[in-house]
mmCIF file with all atom_site columns, C-alpha atoms in Angstrom:
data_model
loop_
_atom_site.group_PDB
_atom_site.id
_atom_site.type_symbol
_atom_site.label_atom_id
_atom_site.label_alt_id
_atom_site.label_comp_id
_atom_site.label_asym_id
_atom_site.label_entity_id
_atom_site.label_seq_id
_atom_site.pdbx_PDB_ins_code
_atom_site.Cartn_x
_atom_site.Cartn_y
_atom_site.Cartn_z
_atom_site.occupancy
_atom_site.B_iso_or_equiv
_atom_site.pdbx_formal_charge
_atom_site.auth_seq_id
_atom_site.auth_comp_id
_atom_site.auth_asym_id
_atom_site.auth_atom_id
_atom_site.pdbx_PDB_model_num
ATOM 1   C CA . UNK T 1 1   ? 49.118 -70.025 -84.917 1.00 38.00 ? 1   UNK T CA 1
ATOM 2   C CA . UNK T 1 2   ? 48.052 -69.863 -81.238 1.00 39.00 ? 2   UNK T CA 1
ATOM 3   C CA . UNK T 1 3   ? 48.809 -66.727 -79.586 1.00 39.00 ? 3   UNK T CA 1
ATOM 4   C CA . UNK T 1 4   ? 50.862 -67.181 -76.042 1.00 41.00 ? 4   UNK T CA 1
ATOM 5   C CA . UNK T 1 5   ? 49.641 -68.636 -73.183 1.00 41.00 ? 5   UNK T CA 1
ATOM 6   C CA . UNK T 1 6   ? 49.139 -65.417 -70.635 1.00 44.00 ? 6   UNK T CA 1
ATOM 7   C CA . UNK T 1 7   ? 48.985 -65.995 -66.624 1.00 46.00 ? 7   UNK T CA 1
ATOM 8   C CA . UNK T 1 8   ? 45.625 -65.714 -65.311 1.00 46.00 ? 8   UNK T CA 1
ATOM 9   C CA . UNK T 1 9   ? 45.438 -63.939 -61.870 1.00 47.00 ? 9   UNK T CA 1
ATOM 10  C CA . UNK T 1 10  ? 45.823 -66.430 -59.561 1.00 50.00 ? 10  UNK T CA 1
ATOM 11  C CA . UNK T 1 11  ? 41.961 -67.100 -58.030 1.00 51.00 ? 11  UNK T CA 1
ATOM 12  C CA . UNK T 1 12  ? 41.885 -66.993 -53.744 1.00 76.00 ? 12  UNK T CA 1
ATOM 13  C CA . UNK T 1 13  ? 39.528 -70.434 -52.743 1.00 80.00 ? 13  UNK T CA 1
ATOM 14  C CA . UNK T 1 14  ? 38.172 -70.086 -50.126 1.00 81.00 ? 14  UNK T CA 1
ATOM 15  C CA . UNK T 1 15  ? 39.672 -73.470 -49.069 1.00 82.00 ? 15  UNK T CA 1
ATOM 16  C CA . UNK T 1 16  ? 42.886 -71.370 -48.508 1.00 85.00 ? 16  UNK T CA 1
ATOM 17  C CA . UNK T 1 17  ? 44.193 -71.478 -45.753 1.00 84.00 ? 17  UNK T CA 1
ATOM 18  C CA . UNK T 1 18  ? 43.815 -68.251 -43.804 1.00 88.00 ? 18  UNK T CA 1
ATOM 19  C CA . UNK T 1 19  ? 45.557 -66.395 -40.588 1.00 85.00 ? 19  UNK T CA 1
ATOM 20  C CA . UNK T 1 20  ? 45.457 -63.252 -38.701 1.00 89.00 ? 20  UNK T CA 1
ATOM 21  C CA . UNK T 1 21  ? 48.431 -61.859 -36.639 1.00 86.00 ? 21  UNK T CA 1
ATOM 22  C CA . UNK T 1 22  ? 48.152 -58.878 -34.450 1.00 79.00 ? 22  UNK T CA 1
ATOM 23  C CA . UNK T 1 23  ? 50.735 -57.206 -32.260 1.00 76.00 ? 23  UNK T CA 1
ATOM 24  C CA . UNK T 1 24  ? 49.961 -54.696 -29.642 1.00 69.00 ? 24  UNK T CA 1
ATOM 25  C CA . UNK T 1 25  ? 46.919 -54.459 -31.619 1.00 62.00 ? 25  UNK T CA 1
ATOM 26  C CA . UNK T 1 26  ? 43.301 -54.304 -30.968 1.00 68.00 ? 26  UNK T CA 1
ATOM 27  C CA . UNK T 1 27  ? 41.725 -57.275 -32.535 1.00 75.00 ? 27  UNK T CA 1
ATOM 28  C CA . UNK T 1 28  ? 42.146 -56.905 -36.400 1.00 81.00 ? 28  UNK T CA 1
ATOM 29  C CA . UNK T 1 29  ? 40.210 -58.477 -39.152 1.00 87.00 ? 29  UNK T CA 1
ATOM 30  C CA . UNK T 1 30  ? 40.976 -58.171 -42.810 1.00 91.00 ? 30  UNK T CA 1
ATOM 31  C CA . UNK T 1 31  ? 37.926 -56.704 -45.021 1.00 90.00 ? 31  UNK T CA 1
ATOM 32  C CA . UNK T 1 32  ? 37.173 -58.144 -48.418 1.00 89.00 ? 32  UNK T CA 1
ATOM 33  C CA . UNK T 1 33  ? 38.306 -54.762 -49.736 1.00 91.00 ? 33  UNK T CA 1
ATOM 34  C CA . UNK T 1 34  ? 41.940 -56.057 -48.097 1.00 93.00 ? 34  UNK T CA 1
ATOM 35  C CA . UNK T 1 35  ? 42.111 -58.993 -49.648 1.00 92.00 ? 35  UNK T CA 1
ATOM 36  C CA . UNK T 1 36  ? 40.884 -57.789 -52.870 1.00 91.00 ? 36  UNK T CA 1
ATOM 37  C CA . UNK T 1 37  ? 43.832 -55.092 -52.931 1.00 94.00 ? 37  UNK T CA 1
ATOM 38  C CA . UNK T 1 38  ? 46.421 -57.535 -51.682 1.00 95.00 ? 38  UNK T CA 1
ATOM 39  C CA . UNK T 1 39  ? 45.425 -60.069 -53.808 1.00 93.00 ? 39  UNK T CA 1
ATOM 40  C CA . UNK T 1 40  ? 45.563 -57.646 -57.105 1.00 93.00 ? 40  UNK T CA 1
ATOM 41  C CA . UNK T 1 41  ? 48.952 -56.152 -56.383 1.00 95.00 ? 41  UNK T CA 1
ATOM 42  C CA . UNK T 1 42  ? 50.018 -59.827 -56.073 1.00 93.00 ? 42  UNK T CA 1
ATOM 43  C CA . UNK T 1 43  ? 48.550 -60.861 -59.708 1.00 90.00 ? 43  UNK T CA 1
ATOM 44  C CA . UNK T 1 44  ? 49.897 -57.752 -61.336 1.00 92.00 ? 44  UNK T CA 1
ATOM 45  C CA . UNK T 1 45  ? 53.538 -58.366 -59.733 1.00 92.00 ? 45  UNK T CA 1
ATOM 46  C CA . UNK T 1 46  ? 53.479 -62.153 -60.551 1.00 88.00 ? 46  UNK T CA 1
ATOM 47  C CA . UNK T 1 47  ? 51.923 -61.239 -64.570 1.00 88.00 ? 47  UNK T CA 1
ATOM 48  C CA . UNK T 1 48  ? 54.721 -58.830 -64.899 1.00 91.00 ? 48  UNK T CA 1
ATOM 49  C CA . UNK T 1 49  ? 57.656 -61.456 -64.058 1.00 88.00 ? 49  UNK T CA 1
ATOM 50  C CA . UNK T 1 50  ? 55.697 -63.959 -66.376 1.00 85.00 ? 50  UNK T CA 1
ATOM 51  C CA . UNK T 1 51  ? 55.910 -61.136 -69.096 1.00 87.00 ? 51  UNK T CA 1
ATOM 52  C CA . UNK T 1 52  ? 59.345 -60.295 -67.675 1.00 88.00 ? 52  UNK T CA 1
ATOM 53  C CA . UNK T 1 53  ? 58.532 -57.394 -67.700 1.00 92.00 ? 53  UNK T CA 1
ATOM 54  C CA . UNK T 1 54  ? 61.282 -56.611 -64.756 1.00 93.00 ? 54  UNK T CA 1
ATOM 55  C CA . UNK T 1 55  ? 60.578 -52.813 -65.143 1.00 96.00 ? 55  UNK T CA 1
ATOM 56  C CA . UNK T 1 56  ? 56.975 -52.957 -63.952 1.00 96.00 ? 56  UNK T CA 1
ATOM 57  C CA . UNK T 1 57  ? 57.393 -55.622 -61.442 1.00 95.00 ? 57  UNK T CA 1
ATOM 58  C CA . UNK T 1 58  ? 60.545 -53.863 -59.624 1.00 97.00 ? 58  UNK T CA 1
ATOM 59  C CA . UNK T 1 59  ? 57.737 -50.652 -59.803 1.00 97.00 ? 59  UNK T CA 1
ATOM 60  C CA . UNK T 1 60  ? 55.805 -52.580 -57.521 1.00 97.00 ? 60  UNK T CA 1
ATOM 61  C CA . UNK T 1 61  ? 58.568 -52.730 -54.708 1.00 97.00 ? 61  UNK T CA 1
ATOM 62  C CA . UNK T 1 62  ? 58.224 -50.841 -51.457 1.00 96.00 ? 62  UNK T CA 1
ATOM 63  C CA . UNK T 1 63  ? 60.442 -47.900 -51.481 1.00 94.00 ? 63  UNK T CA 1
ATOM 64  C CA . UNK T 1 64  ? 62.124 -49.629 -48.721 1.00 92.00 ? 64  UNK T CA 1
ATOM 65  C CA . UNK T 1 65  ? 63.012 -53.202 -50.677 1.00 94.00 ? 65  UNK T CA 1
ATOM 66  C CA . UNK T 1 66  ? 63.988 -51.212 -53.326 1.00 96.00 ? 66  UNK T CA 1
ATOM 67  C CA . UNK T 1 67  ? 66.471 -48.912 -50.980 1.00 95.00 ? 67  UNK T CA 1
ATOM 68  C CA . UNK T 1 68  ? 68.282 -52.467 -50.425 1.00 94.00 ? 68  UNK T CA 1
ATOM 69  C CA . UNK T 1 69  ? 67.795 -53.717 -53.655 1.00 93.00 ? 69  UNK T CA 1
ATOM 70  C CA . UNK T 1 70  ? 69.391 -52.075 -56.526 1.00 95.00 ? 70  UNK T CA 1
ATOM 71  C CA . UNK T 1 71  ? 66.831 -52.768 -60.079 1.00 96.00 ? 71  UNK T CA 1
ATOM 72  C CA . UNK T 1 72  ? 70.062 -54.230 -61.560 1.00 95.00 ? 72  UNK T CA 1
ATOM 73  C CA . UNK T 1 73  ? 70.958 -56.812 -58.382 1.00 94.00 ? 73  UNK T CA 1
ATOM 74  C CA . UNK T 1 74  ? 67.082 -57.696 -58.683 1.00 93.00 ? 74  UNK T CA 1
ATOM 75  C CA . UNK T 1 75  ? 66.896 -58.011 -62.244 1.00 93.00 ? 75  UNK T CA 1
ATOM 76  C CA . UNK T 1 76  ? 69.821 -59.990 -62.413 1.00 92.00 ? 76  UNK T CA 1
ATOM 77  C CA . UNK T 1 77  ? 69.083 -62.526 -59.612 1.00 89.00 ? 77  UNK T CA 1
ATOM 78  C CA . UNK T 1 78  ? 65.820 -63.219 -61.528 1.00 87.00 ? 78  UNK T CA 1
ATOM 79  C CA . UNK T 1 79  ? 67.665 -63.487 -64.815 1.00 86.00 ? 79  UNK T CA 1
ATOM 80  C CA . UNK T 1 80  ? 69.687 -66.133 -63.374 1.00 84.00 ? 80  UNK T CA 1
ATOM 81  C CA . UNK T 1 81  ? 67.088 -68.533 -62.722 1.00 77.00 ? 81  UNK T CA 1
ATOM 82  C CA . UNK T 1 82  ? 65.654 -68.715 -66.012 1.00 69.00 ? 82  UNK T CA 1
ATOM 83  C CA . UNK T 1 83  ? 62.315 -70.587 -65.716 1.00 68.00 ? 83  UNK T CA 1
ATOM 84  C CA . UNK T 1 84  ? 61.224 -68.752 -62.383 1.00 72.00 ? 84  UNK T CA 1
ATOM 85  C CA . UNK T 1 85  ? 57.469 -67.318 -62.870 1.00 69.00 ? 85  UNK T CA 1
ATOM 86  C CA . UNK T 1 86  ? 57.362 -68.375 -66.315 1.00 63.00 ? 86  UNK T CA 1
ATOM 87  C CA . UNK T 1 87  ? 53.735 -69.613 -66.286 1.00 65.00 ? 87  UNK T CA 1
ATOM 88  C CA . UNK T 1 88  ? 52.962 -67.492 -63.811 1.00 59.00 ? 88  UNK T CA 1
ATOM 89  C CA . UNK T 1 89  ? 50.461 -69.979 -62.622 1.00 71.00 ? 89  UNK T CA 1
ATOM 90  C CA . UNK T 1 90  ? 50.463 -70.222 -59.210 1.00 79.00 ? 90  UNK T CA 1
ATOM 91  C CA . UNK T 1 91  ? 47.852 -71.770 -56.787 1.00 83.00 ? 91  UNK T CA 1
ATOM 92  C CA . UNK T 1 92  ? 47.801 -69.610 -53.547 1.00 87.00 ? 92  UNK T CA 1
ATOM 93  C CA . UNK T 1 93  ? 47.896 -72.142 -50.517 1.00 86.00 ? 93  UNK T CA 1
ATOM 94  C CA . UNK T 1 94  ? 47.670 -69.844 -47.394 1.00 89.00 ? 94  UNK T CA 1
ATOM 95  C CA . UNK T 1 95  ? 47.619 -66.093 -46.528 1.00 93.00 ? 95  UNK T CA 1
ATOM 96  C CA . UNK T 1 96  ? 48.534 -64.564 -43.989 1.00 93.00 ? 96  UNK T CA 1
ATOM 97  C CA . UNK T 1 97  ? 47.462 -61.119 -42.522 1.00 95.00 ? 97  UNK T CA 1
ATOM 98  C CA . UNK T 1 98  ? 50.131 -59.249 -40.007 1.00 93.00 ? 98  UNK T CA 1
ATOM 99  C CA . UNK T 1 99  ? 49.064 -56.215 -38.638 1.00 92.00 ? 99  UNK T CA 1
ATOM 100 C CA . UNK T 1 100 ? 52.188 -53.579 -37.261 1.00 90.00 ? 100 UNK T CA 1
ATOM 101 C CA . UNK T 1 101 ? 54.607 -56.605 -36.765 1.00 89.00 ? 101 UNK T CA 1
ATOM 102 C CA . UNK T 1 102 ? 57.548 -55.499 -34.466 1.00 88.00 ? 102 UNK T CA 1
ATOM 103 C CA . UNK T 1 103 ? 60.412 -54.280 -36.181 1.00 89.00 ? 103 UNK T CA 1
ATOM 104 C CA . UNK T 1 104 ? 58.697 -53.498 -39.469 1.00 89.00 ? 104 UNK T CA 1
ATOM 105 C CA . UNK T 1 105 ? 57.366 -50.677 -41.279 1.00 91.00 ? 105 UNK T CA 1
ATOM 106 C CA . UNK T 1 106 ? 54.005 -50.209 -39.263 1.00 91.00 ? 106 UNK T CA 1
ATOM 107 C CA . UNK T 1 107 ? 50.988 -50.999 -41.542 1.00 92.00 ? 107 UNK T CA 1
ATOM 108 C CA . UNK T 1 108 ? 49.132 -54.251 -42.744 1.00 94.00 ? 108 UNK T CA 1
ATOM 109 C CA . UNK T 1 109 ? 51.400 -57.321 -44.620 1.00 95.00 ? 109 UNK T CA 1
ATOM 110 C CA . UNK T 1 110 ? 49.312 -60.038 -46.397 1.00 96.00 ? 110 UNK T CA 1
ATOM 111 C CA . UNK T 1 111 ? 52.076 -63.297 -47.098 1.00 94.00 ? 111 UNK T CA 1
ATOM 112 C CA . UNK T 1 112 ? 51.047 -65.272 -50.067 1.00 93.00 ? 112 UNK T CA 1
ATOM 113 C CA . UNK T 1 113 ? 52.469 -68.848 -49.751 1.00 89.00 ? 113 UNK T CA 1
ATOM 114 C CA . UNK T 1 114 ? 52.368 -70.977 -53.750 1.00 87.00 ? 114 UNK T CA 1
ATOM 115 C CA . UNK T 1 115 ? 52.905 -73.713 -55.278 1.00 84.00 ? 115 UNK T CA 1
ATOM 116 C CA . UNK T 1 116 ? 53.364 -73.569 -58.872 1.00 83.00 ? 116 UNK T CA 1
ATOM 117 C CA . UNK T 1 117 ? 53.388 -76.905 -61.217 1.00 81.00 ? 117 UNK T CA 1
ATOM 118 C CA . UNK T 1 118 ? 54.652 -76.744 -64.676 1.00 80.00 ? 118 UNK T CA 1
ATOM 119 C CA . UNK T 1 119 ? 54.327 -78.824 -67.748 1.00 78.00 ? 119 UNK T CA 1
ATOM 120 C CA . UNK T 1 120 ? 58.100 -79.640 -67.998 1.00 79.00 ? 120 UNK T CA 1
ATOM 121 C CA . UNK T 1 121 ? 57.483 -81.314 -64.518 1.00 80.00 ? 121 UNK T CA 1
ATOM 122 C CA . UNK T 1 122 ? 59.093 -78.817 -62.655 1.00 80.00 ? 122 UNK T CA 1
ATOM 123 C CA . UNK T 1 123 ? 57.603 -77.180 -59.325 1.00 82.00 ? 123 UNK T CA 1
ATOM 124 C CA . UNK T 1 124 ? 57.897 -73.671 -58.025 1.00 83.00 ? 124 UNK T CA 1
ATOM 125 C CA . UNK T 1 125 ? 56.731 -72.456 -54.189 1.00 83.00 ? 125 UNK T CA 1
ATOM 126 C CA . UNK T 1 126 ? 57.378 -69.511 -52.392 1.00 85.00 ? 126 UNK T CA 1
ATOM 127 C CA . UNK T 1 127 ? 55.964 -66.720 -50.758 1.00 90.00 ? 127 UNK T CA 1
ATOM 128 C CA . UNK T 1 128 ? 55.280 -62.885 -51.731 1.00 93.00 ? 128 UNK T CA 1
ATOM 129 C CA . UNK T 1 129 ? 54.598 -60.379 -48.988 1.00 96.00 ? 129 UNK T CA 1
ATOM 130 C CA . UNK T 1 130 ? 52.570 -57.030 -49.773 1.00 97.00 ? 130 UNK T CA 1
ATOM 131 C CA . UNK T 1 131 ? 52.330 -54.452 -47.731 1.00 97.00 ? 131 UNK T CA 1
ATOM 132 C CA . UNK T 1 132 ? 50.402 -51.180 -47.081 1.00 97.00 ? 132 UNK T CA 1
ATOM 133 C CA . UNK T 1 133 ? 51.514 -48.119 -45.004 1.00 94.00 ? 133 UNK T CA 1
ATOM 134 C CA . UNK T 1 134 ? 47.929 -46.723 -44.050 1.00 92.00 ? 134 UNK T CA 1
ATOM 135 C CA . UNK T 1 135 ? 44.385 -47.578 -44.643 1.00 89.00 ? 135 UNK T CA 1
ATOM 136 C CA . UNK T 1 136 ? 43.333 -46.861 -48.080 1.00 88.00 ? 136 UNK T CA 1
ATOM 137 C CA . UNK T 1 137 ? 47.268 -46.642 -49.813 1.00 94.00 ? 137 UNK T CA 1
ATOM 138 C CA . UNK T 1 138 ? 48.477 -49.182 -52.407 1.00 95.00 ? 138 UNK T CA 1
ATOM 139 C CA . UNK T 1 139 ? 49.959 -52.286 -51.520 1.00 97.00 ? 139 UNK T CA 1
ATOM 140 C CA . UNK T 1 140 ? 53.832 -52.588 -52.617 1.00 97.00 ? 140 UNK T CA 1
ATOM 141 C CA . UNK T 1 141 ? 55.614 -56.156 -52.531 1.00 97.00 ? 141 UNK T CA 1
ATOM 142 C CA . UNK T 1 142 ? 57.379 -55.776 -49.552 1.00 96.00 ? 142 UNK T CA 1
ATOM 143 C CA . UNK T 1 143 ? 59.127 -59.143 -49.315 1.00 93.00 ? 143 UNK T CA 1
ATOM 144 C CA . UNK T 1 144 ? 59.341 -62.382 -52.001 1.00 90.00 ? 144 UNK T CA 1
ATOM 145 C CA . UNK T 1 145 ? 61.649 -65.930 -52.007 1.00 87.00 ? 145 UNK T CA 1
ATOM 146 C CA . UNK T 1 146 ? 60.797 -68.449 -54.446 1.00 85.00 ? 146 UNK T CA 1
ATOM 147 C CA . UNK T 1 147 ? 63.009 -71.934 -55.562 1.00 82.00 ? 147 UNK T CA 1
ATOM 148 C CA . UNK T 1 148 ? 62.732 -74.119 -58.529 1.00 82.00 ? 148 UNK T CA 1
ATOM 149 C CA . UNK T 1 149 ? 62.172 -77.742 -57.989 1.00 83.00 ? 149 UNK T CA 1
ATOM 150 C CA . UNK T 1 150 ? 63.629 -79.640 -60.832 1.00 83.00 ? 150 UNK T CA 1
ATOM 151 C CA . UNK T 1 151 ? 61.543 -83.251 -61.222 1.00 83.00 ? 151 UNK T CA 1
ATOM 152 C CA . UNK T 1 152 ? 64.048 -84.887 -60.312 1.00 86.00 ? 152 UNK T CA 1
ATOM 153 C CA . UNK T 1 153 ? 63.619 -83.912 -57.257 1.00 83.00 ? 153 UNK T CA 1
ATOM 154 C CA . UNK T 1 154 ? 60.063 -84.584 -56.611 1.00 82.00 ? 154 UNK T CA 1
ATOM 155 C CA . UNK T 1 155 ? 58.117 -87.793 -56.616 1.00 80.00 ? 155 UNK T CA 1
ATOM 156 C CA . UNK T 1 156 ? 54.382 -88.585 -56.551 1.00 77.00 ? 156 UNK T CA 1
ATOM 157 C CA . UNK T 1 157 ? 54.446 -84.358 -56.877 1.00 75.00 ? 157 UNK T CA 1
ATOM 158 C CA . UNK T 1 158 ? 55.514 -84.113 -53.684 1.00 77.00 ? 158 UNK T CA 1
ATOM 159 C CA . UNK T 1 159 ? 59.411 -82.385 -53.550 1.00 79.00 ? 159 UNK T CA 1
ATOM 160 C CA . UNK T 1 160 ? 61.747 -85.360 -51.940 1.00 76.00 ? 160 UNK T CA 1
ATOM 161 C CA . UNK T 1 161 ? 61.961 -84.975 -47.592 1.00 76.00 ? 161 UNK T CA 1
ATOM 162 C CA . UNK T 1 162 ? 65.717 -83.834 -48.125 1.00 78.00 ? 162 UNK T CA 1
ATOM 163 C CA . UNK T 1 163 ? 64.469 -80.971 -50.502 1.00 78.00 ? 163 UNK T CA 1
ATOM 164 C CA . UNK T 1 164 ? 61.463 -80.433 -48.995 1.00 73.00 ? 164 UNK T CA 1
ATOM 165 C CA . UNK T 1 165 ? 63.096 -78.912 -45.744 1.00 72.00 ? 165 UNK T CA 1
ATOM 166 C CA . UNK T 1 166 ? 65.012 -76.118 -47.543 1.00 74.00 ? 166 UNK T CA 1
ATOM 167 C CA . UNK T 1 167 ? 62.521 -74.205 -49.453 1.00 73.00 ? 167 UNK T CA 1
ATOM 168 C CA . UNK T 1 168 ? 60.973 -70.911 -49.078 1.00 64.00 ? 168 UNK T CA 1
ATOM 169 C CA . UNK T 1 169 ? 57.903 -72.356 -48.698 1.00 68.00 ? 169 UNK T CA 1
ATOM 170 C CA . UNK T 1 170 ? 54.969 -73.786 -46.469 1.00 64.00 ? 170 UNK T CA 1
ATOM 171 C CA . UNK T 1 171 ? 52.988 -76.525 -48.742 1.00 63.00 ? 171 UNK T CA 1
ATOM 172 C CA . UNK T 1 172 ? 50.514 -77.409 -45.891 1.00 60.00 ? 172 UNK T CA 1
ATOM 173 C CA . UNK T 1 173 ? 47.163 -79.244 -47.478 1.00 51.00 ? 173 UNK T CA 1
ATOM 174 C CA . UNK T 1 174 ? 48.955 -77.894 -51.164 1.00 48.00 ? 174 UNK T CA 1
ATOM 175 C CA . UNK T 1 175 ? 52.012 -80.838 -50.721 1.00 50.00 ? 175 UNK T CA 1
ATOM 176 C CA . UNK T 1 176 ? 49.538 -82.935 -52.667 1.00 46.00 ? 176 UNK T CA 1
ATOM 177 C CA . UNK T 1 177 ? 49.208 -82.042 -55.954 1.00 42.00 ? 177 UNK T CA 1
ATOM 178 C CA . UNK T 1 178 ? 45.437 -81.716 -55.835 1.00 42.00 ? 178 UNK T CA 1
ATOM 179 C CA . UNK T 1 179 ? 44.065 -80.301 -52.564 1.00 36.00 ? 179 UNK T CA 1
#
């Protein structure tokens, strides 16, 4: 007997696609400690889901998405899609770093854009957005959207044009199935 397959934190290539956004900012570059931090509280929140383990993952919330978001509301809307993050394999296709964006809580916001490829054919992409309040504070999971594709809906791996323009996500150099 094989024990479960469990989500491996999803590795950051440096072929991803990368982007800085400042506002009223001095110039602003991301450290390796940044993405290191983002990219941890993003592979602990997507491991949880995969375990659903909804308690730890709604944990990981900002105070502020969790003000909006009762756990039961959020627990339920991920109940009702079923297959969402269950391999919790996910290939991260760009980040993006936004420093104090304007009308936001000030701080730093990483966006994770995925694509996610299953063995029953389906396709999952999205985004997850982490954010942290002050140098040196945790990142929290400010932000997430993420849609099924069901294979019928996707040829040559690539989601169908009509599909293509309503989800959550940007596929960039990832629309492929092998970058």
């Amino acid at each position: 007997m094989t024990a479960p397959a469990v989500a491996q934190p999803a590795a950051l290539d440096p072929a991803v696609e990368r982007s800085v956004e400042t506002f009223g900012s001095a110039a602003f570059m991301p450290t390796p400690d940044d993405e290191g931090a983002a990219m941890a509280r993003l592979s602990d929140y997507t491991l949880a889901l995969e375990k659903r383990d909804f308690a730890a993952a709604y944990a990981m919330l900002s105070l502020a998405r969790q003000a909006v978001t009762p756990r039961l509301e959020w627990e339920g809307n991920l109940r009702k899609q079923d297959g969402l993050w269950a391999d919790g394999r996910i290939r991260i296709l760009r980040l993006q770093w936004y420093l104090d964006p304007p009308t936001q809580t000030p701080g730093l916001y990483a966006a994770f854009d995925f694509r996610s490829d299953r063995a029953d054919g389906t396709m999952d992409c999205g985004y997850v957005v982490v954010h942290r309040s002050a140098p040196g504070a945790a990142f929290a999971v400010a932000s997430s959207n993420v849609s099924i594709v069901p294979p019928e809906l996707i040829e040559d791996g690539v989601p169908k044009a009509d599909v293509l323009r309503q989800l959550p996500c940007y596929l960039g150099k990832g629309i492929a199935t092998a970058i």
